[in-house]
Coordinates of C-alpha atoms and ligand atoms in Angstrom, one line a residue:
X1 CA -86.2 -38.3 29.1
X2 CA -83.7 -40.5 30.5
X3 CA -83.9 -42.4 34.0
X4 CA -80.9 -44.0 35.6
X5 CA -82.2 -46.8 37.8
X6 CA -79.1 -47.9 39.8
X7 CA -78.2 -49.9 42.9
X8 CA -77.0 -53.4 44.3
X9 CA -78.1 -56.5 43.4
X10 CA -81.4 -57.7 44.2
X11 CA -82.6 -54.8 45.3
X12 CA -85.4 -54.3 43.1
X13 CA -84.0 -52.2 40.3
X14 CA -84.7 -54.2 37.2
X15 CA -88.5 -54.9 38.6
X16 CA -88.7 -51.2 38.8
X17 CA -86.5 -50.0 35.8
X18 CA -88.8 -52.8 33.5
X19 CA -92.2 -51.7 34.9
X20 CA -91.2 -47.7 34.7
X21 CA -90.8 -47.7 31.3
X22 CA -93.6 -49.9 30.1
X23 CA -95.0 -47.0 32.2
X24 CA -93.9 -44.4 30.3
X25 CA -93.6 -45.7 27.0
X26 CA -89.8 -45.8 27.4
X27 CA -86.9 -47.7 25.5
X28 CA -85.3 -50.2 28.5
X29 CA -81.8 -51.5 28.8
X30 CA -81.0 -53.8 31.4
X31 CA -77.1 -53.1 31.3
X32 CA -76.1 -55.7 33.6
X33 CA -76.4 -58.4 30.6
X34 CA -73.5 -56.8 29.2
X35 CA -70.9 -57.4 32.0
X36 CA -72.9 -60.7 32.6
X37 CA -72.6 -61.4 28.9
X38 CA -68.9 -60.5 28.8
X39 CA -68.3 -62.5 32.2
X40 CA -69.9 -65.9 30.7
X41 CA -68.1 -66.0 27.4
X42 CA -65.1 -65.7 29.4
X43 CA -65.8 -68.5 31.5
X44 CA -67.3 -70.4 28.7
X45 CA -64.0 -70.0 26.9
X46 CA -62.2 -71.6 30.0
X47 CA -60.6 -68.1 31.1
X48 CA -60.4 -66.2 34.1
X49 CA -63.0 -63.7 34.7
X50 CA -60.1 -61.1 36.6
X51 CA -58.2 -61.5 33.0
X52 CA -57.9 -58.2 31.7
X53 CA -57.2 -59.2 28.0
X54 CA -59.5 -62.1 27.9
X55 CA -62.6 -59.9 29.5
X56 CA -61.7 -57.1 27.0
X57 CA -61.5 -58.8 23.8
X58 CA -65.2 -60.6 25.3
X59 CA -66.1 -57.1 25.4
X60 CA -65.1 -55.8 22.1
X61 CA -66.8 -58.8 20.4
X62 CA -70.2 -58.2 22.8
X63 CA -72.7 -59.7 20.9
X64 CA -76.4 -57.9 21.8
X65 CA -78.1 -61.1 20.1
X66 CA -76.8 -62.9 23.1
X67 CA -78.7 -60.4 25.7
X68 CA -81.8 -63.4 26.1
X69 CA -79.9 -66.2 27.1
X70 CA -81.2 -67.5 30.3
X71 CA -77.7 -68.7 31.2
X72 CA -76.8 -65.4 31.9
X73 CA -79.7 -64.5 34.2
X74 CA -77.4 -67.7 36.8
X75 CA -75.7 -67.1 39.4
X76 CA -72.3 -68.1 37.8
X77 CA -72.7 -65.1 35.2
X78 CA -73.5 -62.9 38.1
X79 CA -70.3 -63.6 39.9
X80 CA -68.7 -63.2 36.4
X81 CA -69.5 -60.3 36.0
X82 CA -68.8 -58.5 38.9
X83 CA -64.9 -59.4 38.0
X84 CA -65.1 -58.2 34.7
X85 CA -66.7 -55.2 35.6
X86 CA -63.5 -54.3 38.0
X87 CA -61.3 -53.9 34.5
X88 CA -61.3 -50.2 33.9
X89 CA -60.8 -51.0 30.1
X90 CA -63.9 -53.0 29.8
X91 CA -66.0 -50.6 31.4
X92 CA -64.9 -48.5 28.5
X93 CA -65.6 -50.6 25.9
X94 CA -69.2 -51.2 27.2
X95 CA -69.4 -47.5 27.8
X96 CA -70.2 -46.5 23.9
X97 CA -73.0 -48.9 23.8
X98 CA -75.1 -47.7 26.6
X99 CA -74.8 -44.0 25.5
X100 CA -75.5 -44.8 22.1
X101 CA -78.5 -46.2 23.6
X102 CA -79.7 -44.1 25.8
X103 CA -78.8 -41.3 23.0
X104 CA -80.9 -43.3 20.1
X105 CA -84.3 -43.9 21.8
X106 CA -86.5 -40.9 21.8
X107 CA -86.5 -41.8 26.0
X108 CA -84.9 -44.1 27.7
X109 CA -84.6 -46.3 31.4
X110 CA -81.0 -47.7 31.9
X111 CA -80.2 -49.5 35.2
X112 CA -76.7 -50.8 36.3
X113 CA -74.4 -49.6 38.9
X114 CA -72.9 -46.7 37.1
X115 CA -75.7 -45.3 35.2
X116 CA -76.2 -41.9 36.6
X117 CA -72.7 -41.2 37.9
X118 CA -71.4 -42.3 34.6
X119 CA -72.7 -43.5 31.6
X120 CA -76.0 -40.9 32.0
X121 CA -74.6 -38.2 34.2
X122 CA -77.3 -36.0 32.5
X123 CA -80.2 -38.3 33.2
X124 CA -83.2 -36.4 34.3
X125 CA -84.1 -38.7 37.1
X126 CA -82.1 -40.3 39.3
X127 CA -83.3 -43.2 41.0
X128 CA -80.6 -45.1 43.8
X129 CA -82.7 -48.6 44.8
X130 CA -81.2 -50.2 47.8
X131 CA -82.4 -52.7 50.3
X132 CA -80.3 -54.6 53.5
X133 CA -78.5 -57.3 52.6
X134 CA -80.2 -59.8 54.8
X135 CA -83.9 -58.8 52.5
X136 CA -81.9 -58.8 49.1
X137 CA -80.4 -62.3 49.8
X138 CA -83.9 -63.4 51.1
X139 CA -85.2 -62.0 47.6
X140 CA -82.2 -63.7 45.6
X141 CA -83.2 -67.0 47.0
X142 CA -86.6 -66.6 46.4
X143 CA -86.2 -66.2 42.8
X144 CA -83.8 -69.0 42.5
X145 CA -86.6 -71.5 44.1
X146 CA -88.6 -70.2 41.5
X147 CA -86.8 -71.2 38.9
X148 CA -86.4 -74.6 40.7
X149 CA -82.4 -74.0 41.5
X150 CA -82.0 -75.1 45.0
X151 CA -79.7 -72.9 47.3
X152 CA -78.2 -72.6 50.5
X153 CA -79.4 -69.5 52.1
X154 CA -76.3 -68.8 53.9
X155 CA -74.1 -69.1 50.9
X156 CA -76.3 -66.7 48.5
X157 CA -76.2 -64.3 51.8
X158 CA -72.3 -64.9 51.4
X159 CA -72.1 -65.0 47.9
X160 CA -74.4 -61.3 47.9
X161 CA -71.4 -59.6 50.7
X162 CA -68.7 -60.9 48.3
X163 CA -70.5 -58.8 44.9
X164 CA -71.4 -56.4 47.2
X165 CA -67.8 -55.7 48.6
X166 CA -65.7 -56.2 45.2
X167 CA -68.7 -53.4 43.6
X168 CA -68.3 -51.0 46.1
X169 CA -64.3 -51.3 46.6
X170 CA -63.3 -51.2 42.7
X171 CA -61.5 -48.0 41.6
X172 CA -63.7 -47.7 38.8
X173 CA -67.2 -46.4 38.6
X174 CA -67.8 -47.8 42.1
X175 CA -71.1 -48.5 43.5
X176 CA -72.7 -45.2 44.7
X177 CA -75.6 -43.2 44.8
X178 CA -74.9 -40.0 42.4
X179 CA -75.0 -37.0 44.1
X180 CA -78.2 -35.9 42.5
X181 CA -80.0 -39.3 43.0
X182 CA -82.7 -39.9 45.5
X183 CA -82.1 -42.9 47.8
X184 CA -85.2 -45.3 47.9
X185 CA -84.7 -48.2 50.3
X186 CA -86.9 -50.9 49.6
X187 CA -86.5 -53.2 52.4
X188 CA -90.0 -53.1 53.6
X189 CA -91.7 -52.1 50.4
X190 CA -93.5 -54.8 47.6
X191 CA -93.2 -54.2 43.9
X192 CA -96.0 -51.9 43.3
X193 CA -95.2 -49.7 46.7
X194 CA -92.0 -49.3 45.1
X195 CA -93.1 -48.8 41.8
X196 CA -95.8 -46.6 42.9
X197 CA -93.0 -44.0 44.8
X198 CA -90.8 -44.1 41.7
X199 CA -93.7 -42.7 39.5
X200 CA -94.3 -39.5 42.3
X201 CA -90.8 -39.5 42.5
X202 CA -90.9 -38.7 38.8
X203 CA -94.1 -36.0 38.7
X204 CA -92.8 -34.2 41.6
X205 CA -89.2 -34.1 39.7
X206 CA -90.8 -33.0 36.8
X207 CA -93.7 -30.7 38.1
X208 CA -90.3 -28.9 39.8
X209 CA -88.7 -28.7 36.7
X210 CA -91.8 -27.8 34.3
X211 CA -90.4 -30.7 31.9
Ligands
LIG301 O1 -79.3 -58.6 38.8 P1 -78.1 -58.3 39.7 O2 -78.2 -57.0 40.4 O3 -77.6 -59.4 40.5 O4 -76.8 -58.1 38.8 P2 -76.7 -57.2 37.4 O5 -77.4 -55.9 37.6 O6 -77.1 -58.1 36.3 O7 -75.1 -56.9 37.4 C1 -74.2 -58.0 37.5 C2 -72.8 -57.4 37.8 O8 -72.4 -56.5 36.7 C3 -72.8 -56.5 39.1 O9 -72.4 -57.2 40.2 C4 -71.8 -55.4 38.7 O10 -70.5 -55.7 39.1 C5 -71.7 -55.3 37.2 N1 -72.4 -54.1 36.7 C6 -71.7 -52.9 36.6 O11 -70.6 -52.9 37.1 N2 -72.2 -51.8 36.1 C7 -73.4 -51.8 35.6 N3 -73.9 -50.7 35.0 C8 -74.2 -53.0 35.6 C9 -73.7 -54.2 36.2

C-alpha cells in the first residue's frame, strides 16, 4: 500500500506521514530532504539556489547518506529548496528515487508536495494536509524556539507567504491537492486528532475498496 501525505509547509504532514507508518508498519520517505539536501549543497558550494545547472548537477550527485543532517532540517535549506524545486529538470532527476522507493518497500508513506499528483499517482490513499497560514507560521516558530533558534514571528509569517507563493505558482508539479485526495485542514486539530482522522480516513478507504 502506498500513502501520499502532501501539503504546505508546516502543516502537519511529516508528524502525520511519520506517525502513519510506524502505524502500519510502513517504509517512510520524508521527500523534502531531497530538495532541501540539493538546495544546501548548492548554497554550501557558494551558488545560487535558482541556478539550473548548479541545482541539477547537486541533484545528480544526491547523496541519501546526507538525509540526517540537522542543517537541512534550518530554515536556510527550506528556503533552498523551494528554488530548486522550481527547476523542472531537477524535479526529474529526484523523480527516479522516490518511485524506486515507493516501488522497493513492500508499503510505503511518501510526503512532499507532488506525491500523489506525481511521483505516486497510483497511491491508494491520498492524504492533502493543510492549515491557515497564520496557524502554520505559529507552528513554524514554535518549533524553532524549541530548538533554541530565536525568530521574528512576522518574518517566519513572511518568510512562510514567500514558500507558499513560489510552490503554488511554479509551472511544475505545483502545489495542489490531487484530484482523488481528501482535504484535511488541520488548523484546529492537535497531533493525535489528526492522526487519529487519517487512520479512519484509511479503514473507511479501504473497507470501500475491500483492500
Ligand atoms: O517541512 P516543510 O514543509 O517546511 O518543507 P519540506 O517538506 O521539507 O519541503 C521543502 C521545500 O521542498 C518545499 O517548499 C517545496 O518547494 C519542495 N518540495 C517539493 O517541491 N516537492 C516535494 N515532494 C517535497 C518538497
Amino acid at each position: 500500500m502506498i500513502i501520499a501525505i502532501d501539503g504546505p509547509a508546516a502543516a502537519g504532514k511529516g508528524t502525520l506521514a511519520r506517525r502513519l507508518a510506524s502505524h502500519l508498519g510502513l517504509a517512510y520517505l520524508d521527500t523534502g530532504l531531497l530538495y532541501r539536501a540539493v538546495g544546501l549543497s548548492v548554497l554550501e558550494a557558494g551558488g545560487d539556489p535558482e541556478d539550473a545547472q548548479m541545482a541539477l548537477s547537486a541533484a545528480e550527485q544526491l547523496d541519501p547518506a546526507r538525509f540526517g543532517d540537522p542543517a537541512l532540517r534550518g530554515e536556510a535549506a527550506g528556503a533552498a529548496a523551494s528554488k530548486v524545486a522550481a527547476i523542472g529538470a531537477v524535479r526529474a532527476a529526484l523523480l527516479a528515487f522516490q518511485r524506486r522507493f515507493a516501488a522497493t518497500a513492500a508499503g510505503a508513506v511518501l510526503d512532499g508536495r507532488d506525491i500523489g499528483t506525481v511521483v505516486c499517482p497510483d497511491a491508494e490513499i491520498k492524504i492533502f494536509v493543510t492549515a491557515s497560514l497564520e496557524k502554520r507560521a505559529e507552528r513554524r516558530l514554535k518549533e524553532l524556539q524549541a530548538k533554541g533558534v530565536s525568530a521574528i514571528p512576522e518574518r517566519v509569517l513572511a518568510d512562510m507567504r514567500e514558500r507558499d507563493a513560489r510552490d503554488s505558482a511554479r509551472d511544475v508539479a505545483p502545489l495542489v491537492p490531487a484530484e482523488d485526495a481528501i482535504v484535511l485542514d488541520t488548523s484546529s486539530l492537535d497531533a493525535d486528532a489528526v492522526f487519529n482522522t487519517a487512520v479512519a480516513i484509511i479503514s473507511e478507504r479501504r473497507l470501500a475498496r475491500g483492500t
